[in-house]
Structure formats: C-alpha cells, structure tokens
Short mmCIF file of C-alpha atoms and ligand atoms in Angstrom, two decimals:
data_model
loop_
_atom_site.label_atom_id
_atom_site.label_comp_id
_atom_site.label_asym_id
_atom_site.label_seq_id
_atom_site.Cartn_x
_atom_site.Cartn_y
_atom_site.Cartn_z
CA UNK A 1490 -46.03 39.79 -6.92
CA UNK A 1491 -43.78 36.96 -8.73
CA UNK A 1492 -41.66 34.66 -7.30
CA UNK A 1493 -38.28 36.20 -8.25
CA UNK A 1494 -39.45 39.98 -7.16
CA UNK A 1495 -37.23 42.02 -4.68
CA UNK A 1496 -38.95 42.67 -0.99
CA UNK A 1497 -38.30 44.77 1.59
CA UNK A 1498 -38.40 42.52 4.12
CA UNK A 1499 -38.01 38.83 4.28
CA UNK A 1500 -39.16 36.83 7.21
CA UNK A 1501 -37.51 33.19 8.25
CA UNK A 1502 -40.48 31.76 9.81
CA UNK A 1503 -43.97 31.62 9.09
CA UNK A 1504 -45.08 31.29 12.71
CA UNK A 1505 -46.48 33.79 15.63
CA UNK A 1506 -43.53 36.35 15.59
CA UNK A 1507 -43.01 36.20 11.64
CA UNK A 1508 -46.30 36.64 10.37
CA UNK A 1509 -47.09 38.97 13.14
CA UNK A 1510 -43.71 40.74 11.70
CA UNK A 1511 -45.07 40.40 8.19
CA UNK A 1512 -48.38 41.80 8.89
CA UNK A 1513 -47.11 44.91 10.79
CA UNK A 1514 -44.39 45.36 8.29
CA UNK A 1515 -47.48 45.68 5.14
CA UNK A 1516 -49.27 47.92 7.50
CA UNK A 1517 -45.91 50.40 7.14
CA UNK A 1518 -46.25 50.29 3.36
CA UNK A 1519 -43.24 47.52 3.06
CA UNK A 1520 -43.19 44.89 0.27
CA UNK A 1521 -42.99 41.47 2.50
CA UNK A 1522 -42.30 37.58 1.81
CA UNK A 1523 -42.30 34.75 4.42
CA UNK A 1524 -41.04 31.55 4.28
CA UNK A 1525 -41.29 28.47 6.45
CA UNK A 1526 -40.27 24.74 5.87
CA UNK A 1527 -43.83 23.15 7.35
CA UNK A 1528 -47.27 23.87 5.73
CA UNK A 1529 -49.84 25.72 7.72
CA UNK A 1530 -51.77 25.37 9.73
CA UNK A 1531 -48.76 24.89 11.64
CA UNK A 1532 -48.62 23.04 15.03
CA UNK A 1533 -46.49 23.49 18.40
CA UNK A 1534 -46.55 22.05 21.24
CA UNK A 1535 -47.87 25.29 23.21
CA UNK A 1536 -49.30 26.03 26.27
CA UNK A 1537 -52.07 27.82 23.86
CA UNK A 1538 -52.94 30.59 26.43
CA UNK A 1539 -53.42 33.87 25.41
CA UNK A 1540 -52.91 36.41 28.03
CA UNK A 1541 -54.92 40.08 27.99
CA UNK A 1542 -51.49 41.80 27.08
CA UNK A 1543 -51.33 39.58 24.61
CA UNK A 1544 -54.66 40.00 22.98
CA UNK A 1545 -54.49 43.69 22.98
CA UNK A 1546 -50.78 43.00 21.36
CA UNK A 1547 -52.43 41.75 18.66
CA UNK A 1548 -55.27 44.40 18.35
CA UNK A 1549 -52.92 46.73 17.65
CA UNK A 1550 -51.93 43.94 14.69
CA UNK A 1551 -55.42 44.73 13.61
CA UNK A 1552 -56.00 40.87 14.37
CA UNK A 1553 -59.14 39.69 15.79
CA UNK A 1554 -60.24 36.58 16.83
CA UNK A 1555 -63.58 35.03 16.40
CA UNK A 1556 -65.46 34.61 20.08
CA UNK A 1557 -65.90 30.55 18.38
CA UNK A 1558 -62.18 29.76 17.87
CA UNK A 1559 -61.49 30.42 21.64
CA UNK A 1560 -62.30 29.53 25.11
CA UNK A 1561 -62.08 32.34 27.07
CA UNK A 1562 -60.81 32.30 31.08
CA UNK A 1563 -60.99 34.94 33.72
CA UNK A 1564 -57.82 34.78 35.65
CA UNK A 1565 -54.73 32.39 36.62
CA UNK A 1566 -55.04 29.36 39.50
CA UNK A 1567 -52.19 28.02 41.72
CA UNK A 1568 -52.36 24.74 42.93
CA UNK A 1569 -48.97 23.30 45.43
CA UNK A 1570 -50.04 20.17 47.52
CA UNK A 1571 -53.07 21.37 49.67
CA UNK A 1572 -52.46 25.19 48.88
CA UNK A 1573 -54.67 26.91 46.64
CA UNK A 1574 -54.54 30.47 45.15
CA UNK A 1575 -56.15 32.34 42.47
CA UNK A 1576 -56.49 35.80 41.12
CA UNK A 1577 -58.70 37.44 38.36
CA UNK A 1578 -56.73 39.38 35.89
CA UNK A 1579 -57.86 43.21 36.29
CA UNK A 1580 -59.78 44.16 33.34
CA UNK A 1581 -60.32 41.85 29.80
CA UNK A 1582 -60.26 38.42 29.48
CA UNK A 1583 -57.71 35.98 28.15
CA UNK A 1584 -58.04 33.45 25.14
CA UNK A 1585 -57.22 29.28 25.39
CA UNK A 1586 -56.79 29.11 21.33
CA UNK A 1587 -55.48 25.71 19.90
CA UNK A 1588 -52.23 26.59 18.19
CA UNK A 1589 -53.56 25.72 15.08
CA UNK A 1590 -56.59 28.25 14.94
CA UNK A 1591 -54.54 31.03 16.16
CA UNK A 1592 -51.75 30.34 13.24
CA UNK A 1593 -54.60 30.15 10.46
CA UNK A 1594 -56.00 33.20 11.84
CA UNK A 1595 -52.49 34.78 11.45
CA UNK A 1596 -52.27 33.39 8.13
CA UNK A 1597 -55.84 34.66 7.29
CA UNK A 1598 -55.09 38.01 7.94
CA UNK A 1599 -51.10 37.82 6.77
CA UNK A 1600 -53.10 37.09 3.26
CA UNK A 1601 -55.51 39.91 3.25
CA UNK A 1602 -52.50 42.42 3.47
CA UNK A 1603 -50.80 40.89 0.96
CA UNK A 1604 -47.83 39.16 2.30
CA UNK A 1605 -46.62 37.01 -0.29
CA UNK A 1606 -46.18 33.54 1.82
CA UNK A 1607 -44.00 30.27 0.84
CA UNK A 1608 -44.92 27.36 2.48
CA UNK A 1609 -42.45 23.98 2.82
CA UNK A 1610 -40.08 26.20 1.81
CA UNK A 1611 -37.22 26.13 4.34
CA UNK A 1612 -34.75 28.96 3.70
CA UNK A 1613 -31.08 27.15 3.26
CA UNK A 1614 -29.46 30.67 4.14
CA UNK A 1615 -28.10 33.68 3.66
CA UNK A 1616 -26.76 35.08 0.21
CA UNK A 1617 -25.04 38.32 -0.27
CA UNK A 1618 -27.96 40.53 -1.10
CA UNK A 1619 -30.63 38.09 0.47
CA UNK A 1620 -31.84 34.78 1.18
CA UNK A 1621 -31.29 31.56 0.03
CA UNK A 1622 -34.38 29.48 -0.93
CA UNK A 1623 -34.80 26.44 -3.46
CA UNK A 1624 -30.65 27.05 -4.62
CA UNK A 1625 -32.32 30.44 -5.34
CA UNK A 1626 -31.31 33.99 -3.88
CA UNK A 1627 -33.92 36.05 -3.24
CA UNK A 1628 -33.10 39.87 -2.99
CA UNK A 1629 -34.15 42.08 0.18
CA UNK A 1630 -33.36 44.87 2.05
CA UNK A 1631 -33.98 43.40 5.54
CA UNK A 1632 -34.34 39.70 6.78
CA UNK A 1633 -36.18 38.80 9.91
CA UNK A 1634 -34.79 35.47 11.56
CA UNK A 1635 -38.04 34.47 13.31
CA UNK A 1636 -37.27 30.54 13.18
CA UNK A 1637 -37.87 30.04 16.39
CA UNK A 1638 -35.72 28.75 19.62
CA UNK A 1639 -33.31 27.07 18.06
CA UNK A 1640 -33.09 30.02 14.89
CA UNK A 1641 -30.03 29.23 11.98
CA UNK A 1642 -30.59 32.40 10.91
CA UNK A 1643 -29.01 34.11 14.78
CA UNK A 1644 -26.23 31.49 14.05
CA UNK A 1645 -25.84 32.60 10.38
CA UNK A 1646 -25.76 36.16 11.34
CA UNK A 1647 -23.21 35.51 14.08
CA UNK A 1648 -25.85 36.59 16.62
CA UNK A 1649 -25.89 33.47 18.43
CA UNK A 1650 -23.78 34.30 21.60
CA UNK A 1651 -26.16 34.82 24.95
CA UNK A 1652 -25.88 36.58 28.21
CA UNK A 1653 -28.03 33.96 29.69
CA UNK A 1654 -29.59 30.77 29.02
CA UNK A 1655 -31.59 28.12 30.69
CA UNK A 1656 -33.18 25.28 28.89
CA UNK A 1657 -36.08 22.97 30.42
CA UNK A 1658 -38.41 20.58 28.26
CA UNK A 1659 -41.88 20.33 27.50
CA UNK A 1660 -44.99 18.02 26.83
CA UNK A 1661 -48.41 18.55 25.77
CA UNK A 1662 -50.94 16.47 25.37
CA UNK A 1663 -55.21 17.15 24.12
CA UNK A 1664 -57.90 15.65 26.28
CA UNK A 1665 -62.05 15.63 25.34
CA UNK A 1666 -63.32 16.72 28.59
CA UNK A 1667 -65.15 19.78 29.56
CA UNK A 1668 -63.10 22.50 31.52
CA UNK A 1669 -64.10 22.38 35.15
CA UNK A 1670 -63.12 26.13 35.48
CA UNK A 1671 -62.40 29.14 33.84
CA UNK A 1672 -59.14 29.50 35.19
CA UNK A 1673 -55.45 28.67 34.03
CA UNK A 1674 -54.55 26.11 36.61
CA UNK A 1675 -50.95 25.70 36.87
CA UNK A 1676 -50.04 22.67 39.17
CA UNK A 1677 -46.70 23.20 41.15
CA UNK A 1678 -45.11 19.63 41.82
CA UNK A 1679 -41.80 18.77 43.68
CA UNK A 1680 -39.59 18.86 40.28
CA UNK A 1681 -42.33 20.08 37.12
CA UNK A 1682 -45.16 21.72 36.50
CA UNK A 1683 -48.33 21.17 34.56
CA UNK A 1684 -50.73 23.04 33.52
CA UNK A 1685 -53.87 22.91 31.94
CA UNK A 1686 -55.47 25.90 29.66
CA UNK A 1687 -59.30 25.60 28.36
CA UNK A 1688 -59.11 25.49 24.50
CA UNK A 1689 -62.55 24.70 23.89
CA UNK A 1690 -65.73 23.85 25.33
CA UNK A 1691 -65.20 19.91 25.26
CA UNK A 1692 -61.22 20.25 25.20
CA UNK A 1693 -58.22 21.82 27.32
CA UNK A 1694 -54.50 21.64 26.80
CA UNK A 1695 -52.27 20.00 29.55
CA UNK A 1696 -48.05 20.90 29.06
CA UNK A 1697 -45.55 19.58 31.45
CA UNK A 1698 -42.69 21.07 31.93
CA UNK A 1699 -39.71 20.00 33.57
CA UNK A 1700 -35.94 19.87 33.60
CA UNK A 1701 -35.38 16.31 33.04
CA UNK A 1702 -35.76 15.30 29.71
CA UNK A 1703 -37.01 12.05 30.35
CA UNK A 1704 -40.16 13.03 32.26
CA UNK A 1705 -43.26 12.73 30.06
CA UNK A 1706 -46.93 13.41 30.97
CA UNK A 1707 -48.28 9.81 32.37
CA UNK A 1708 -45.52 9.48 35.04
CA UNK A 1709 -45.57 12.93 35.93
CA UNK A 1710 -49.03 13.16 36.28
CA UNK A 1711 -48.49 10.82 39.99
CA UNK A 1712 -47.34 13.29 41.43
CA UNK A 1713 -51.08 15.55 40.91
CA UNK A 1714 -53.48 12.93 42.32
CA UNK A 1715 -56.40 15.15 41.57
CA UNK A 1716 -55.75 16.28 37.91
CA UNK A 1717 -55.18 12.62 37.51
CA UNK A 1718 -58.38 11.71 38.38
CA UNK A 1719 -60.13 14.31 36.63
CA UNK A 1720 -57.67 13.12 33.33
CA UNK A 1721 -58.20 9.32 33.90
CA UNK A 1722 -61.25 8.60 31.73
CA UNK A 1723 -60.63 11.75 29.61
CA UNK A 1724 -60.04 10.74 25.70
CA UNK A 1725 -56.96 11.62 24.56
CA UNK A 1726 -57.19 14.19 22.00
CA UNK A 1727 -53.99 14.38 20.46
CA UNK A 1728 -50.91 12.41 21.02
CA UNK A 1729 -47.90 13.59 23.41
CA UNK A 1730 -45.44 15.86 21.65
CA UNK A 1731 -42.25 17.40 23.42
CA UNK A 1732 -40.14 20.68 22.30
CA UNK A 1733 -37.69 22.63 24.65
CA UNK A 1734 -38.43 26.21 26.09
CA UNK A 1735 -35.33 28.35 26.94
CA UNK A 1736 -34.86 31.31 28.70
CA UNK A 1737 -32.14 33.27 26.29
CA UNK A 1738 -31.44 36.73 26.73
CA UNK A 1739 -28.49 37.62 23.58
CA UNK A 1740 -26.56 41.00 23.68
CA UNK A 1741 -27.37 41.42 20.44
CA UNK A 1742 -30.69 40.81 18.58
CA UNK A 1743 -29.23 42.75 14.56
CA UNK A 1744 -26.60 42.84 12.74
CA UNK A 1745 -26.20 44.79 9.72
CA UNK A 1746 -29.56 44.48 8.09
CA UNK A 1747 -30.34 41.09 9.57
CA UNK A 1748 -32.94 41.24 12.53
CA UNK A 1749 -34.04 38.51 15.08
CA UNK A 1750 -37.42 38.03 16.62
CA UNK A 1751 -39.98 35.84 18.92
CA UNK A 1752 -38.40 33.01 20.42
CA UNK A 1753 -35.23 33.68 17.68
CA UNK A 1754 -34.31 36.56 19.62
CA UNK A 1755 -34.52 35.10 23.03
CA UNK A 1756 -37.00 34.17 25.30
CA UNK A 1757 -38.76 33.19 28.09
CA UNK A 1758 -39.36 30.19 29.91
CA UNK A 1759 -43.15 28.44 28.81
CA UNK A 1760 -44.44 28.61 32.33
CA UNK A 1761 -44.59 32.52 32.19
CA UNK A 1762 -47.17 31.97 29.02
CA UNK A 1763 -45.88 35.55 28.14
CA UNK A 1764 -43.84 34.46 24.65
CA UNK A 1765 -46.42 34.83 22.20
CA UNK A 1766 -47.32 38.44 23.60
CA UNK A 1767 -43.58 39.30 23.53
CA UNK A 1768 -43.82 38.09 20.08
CA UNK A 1769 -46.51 40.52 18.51
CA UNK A 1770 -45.34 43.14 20.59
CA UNK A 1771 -41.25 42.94 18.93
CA UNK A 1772 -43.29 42.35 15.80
CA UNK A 1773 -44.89 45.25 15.78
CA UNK A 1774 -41.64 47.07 17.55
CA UNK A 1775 -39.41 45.62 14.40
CA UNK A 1776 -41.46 47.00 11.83
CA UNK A 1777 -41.74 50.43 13.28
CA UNK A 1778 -38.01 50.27 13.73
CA UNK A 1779 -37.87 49.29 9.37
CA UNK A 1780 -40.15 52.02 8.53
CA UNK A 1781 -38.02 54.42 9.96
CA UNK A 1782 -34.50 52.31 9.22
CA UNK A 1783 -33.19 52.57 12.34
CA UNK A 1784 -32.71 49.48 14.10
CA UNK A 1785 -30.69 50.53 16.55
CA UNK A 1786 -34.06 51.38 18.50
CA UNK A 1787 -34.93 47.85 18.20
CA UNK A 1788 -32.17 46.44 20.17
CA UNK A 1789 -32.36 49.22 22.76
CA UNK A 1790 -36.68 48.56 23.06
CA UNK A 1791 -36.48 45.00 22.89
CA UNK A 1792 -34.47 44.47 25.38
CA UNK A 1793 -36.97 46.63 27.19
CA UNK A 1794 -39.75 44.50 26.07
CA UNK A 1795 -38.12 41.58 28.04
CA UNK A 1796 -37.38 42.94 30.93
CA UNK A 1797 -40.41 42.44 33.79
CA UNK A 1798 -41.23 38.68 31.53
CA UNK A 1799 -37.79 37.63 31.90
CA UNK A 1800 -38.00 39.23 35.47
CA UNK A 1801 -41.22 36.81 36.32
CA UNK A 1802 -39.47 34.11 34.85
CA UNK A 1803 -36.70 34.42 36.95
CA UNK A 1804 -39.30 34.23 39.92
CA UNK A 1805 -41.49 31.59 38.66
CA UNK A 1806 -38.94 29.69 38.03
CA UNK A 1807 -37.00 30.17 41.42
CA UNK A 1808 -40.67 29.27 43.32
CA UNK A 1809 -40.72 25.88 41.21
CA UNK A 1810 -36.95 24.95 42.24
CA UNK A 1811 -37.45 25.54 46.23
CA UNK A 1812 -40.43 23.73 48.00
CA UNK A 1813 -40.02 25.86 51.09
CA UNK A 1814 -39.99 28.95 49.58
CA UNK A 1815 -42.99 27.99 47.39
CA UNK A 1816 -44.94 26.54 50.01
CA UNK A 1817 -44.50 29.77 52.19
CA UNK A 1818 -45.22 31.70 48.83
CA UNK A 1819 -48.43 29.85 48.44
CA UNK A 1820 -49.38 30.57 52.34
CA UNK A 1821 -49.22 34.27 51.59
CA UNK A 1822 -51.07 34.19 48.32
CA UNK A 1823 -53.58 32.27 50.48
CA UNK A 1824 -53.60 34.79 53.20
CA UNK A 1825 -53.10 37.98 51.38
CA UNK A 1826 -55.25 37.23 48.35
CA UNK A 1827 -54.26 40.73 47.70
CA UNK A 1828 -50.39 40.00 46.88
CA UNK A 1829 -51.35 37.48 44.30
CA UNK A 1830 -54.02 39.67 42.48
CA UNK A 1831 -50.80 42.56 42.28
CA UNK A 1832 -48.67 39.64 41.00
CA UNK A 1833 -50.89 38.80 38.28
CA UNK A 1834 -51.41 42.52 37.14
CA UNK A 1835 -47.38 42.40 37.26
CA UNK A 1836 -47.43 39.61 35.16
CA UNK A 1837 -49.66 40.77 32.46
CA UNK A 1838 -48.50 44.06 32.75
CA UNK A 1839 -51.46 45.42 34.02
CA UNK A 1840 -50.43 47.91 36.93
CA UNK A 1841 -48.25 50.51 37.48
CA UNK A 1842 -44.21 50.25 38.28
CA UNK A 1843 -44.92 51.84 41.85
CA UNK A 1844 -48.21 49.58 42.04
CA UNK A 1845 -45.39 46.47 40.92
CA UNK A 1846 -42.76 48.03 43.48
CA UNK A 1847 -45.26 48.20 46.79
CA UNK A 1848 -46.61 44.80 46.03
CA UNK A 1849 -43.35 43.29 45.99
CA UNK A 1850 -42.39 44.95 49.13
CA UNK A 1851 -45.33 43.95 50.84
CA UNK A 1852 -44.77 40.12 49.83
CA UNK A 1853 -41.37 40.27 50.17
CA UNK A 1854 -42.03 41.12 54.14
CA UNK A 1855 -44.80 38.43 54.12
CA UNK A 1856 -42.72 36.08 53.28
CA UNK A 1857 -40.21 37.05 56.04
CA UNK A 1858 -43.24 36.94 58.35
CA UNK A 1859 -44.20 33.15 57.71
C1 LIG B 1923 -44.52 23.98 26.21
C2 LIG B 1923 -44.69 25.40 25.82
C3 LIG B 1923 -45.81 26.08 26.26
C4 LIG B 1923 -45.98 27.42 25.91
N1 LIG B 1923 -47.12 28.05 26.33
C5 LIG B 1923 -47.35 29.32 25.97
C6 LIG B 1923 -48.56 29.96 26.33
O1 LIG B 1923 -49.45 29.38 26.94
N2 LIG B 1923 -48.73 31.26 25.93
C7 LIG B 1923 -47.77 31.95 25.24
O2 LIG B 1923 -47.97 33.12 24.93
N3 LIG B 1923 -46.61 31.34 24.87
C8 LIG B 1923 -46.38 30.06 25.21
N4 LIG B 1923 -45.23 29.44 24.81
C9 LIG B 1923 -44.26 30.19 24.01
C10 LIG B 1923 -44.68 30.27 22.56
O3 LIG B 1923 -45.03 29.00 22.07
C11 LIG B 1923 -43.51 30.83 21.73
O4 LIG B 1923 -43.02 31.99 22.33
C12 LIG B 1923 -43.96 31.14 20.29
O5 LIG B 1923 -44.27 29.96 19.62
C13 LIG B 1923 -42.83 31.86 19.54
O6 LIG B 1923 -43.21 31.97 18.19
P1 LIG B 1923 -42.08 32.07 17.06
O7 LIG B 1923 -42.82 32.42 15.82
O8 LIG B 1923 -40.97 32.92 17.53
O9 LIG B 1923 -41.47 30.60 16.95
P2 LIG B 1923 -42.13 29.26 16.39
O10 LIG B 1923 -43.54 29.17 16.79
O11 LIG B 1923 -41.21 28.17 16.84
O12 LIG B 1923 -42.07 29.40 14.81
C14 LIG B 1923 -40.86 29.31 14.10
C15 LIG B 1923 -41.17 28.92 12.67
O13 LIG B 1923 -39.97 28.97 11.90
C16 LIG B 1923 -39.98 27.91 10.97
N5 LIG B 1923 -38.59 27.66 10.55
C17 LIG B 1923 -37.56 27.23 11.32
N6 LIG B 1923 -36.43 27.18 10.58
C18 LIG B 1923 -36.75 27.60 9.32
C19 LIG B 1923 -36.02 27.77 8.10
N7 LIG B 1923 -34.70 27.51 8.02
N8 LIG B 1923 -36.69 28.21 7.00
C20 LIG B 1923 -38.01 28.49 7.06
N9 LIG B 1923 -38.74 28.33 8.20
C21 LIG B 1923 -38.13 27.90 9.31
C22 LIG B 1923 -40.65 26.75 11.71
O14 LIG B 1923 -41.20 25.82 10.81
C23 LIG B 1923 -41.70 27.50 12.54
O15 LIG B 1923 -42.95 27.53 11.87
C24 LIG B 1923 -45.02 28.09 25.13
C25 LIG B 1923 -43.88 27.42 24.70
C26 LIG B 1923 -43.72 26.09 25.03
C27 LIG B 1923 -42.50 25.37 24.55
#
C-alpha cells in the first residue's frame, strides 16, 4: 500500500491499545495505518505484568507469546508490615513480559496482517477528511486516538472532559537478580506502593507508585526493609524512569467518526495491573464496533468494560490511603485465605457476579468482625 493511499482506519499510537486496534481491525477485512512519534521497540515505564484475562484478551487477537520472552507467575502476593497474604489465580497462568518484547511481539504480528505502520511519525492532527502527518493529510474513514494518558487526539476531538479523575506517579526501575517467587508481590507502605513482577529468569521489574511526585525508588524503598535487602546488591538493570497513571473515566469515548482507546479513553490506576487487558479487550470491542459502523455500541460496551477494573481500583486504592482499614483487610485475607482467593478471581475476572457478590459480603462482615 503507498504512502498517500486512503485507509479505513487510522490509529494515533503505535502502542498496546493501537496495534492491538490495528490488528483486530485487519482481521475484519479493514485497510489500517498506524502512526507513532517513537521507533519501536517502544518502552514504558510498566508494571510489565500480564494478567490471565489479559492473555486470553490477546488470544482472541490471535497473538501468542513465545514461553522464552516471558516469566510466568502463579498468583498475586500482599505484603503490609508483618501481614502476609497470597492467592493463586484460578485456572492459567500470568506473563512478567518486559515492555519491550511484548511491543515487538505486537509489532511482529501487526506486520504479518498487513498493517501499514509509520514509525517517528507523530501525527500533528486532525484534517477535515483525516489526519495530519508530515504537513500531509492523510484520508480515512475512522481515526483511533490511542496516544495514550495524556491523548491530543481526545483534546482535538473535544472528548477531553471526565467524570472522574485521579492522578498518582510512577517509577520503575530493572534489577539482575533471580525472582525469589513466582508471585506478583505488591508491597503496601504507609503512603506508596511497590511492586515487583518477574520478567525473566535473572531479572524482575520493581514500580513505585505514589501520590507525591517527588518520591522516587531509593528513598521509598526505607520504608520495605526486606525488599531492600533483597535489592541492595542487585545490579541495576535499567535506569529509573517516571510517567503518571490516572484513573479517568470520560462520558464520552467518540465523536463523529473519531474513536478513543487504551489509556486515551480512560483508565485505571497502575496498581490494578488491569490496563493492558482493558486495552486488547476495547481493541478488539472497537473494531467489531467499525465492521459493523456502529459506534454507538462502543461507548455503551466500553464503559462496560471498565466497570469491575475501575471498581477494584476504587478499592485498591481506598486500602492504600487508610492503614487501619488495610491492616484489618490484611488480617482477614490472613485468616480467611478464602476471601482473598474470591478477590483475585474478582480481579481477573475469573468468577461469577453472584460468586463476586457473596465474597464481598462475606469480607465486608469480616471486616466488621475484626
Ligand atoms: C507504572 C505503571 C505500571 C503499570 N503496570 C501495568 C501492569 O503491570 N499490567 C498492565 O496490564 N498494565 C499496567 N500499566 C498500564 C499500562 O501500561 C497501560 O494501560 C498501557 O500502556 C496502555 O497502552 P496504550 O497503548 O493505551 O498507551 P501507551 O502505551 O502510552 O502508548 C501510546 C503511544 O502513542 C504514541 N503517541 C502519543 N502521541 C502521539 C502522536 N501525536 N502521534 C503519534 N503517536 C503518538 C506514543 O509514542 C505511544 O507509543 C501500568 C502503567 C503504569 C504507569
């Protein structure tokens, strides 16, 4: 296809949520372009766990990933002072992938099905009848604003108004040192969180997240005596590098034939580890929603698709702000290693809504109890 050819669709964003938009959109038969200002394999400071909804989001993508690119883990850790609880997700595994291997992988496959892709190619905006790119418009009949978080395109469109919106910051830094579990461990500290995803058999991923901007890794790492230890004489694998995460839920995720997606159309805070799964799953949603031209069903599923992340963000996050009520969370996890297994399958999706309803009755009235 040249250069100057008309698409169907044209994605913002060559990251997770476009290409995975891209890829799904070829699969319907559509004529797709992406562009994206950096050149892949493109980096992001990431928690770089893939949960088992999200792996099966991207099996229906027709995307699989290579048992070497990954390190796989069996289920999710909670660590709060001197309380410890864990659970082991119900069925399937879940993936630590560097960020990098996962977005080649995406590009890989976005090749095969013939996306045509422009790399370093940031689009400048919108024309009348497309996008602007190089002081060039190129024609298409639907554009895909999947430039992440902070997306021009949702501004462009005049989609950038939210219902909610809560903005913390992040920090992730490589170490050389061999997992000492296969388990997410997320460490719950007084004001932050860390935690630490296996990515390789001589490597894991440590994020911080926090709401003070000025918090980075080394200080906040006093406050985990243990994981500090283990860290001390770990080589740094990659240097420290920050982003935002914001929890954004916008009444409106289209306009006209302009459509928003990933973290572009609203998200969920990083310490849910849900956002690339949301991703592939609106991806996949979006280009359904094309092939049929009726996007109308995308802003009435999507915000569907957000509903029980954005609800477990809401918890996670209110657990992180209170120490009592985490502490006496942690207690019942501990003591009802039941309630934190149902929480898990919540999380992941894995249960039922009346399974998701009795478990958070139960724990509700354990929590009254201690
Ligand atoms: C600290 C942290 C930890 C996280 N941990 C996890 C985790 O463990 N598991 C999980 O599932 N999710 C996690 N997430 C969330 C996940 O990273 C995001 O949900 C995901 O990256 C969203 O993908 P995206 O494609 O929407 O956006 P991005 O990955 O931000 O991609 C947007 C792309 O758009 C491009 N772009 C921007 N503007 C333009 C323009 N004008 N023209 C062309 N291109 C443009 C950028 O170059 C970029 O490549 C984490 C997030 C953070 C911040």
């Amino acid at each position: 296809m040249r250069f100057s050819d008309k698409f169907d669709v044209f994605v913002v964003g060559g990251g997770p949520a476009g290409l995975a938009t891209a890829i799904a959109a070829r699969q319907r038969g559509l004529s797709v372009a992406v562009a994206d200002g950096a050149l892949p394999p493109i980096d992001k400071p990431c928690g770089e766990g893939l949960m088992p909804d999200g792996l099966e989001a991207l099996r229906h993508l027709g995307v699989t990933i290579p048992p070497g690119d990954v390190y796989p883990f069996r289920g999710i850790r909670f660590l709060s002072g001197a309380h410890k609880a864990e659970a082991l997700f119900s069925h399937d595994l879940a993936y630590g992938i560097r960020r990098t291997t996962l977005h080649r992988i995406l590009v890989d496959h976005a090749a095969a099905c013939g996306v045509f892709m422009l790399w370093q190619t940031p689009v400048r905006g919108l024309s009348r009848d497309g996008v602007l790119i190089r002081n060039k418009s190129m024609r298409t009949r639907f554009i895909v604003g999947a430039d992440g978080t902070s997306s021009r395109v949702r501004r462009w469109a005049g989609l950038n108004h939210h219902e909610r919106k809560n903005v913390r910051f992040a920090f992730r830094r490589h170490y050389r040192i061999a997992p000492w579990t296969n388990f997410m461990e997320l460490h719950w500290g007084s004001d932050c969180q860390i935690y630490v995803t296996p990515v390789g058999g001589n490597e894991i991923c440590v994020a911080l997240i926090s709401s003070s901007q000025q918090l980075r890794l080394d200080a906040a790492l006093a406050d985990f005596p243990e994981l500090a230890a283990r860290l001390a004489n770990a080589p740094r694998a990659t240097t420290e590098r920050g982003t935002i995460t914001v929890s954004r839920k916008l009444p409106r995720v289209y306009r006209d034939r302009i459509a928003l997606v990933g973290d572009a159309s609203g998200g969920v805070d990083a310490i849910t580890g849900e956002g690339l799964c949301l991703a592939f799953r609106q991806a996949v949603l979006l280009a359904d929603c094309f092939a049929s031209n009726n996007l109308a069903r995308y802003q009435r599923e999507h915000r569907r698709l957000l509903r029980r992340p954005a609800l477990m963000a809401q918890l996670m996050l209110l657990i992180g702000k209170h120490t009592g009520l985490r502490q006496r969370a942690m207690q019942v996890f501990e003591s009802h290693p039941e309630s934190f297994v149902g929480m898990l399958a919540m999380h992941v999706g894995s249960g039922s809504p009346r399974e998701y309803l009795a478990n958070g009755i139960s724990l509700g009235w354990q929590l009254l109890r201690v």
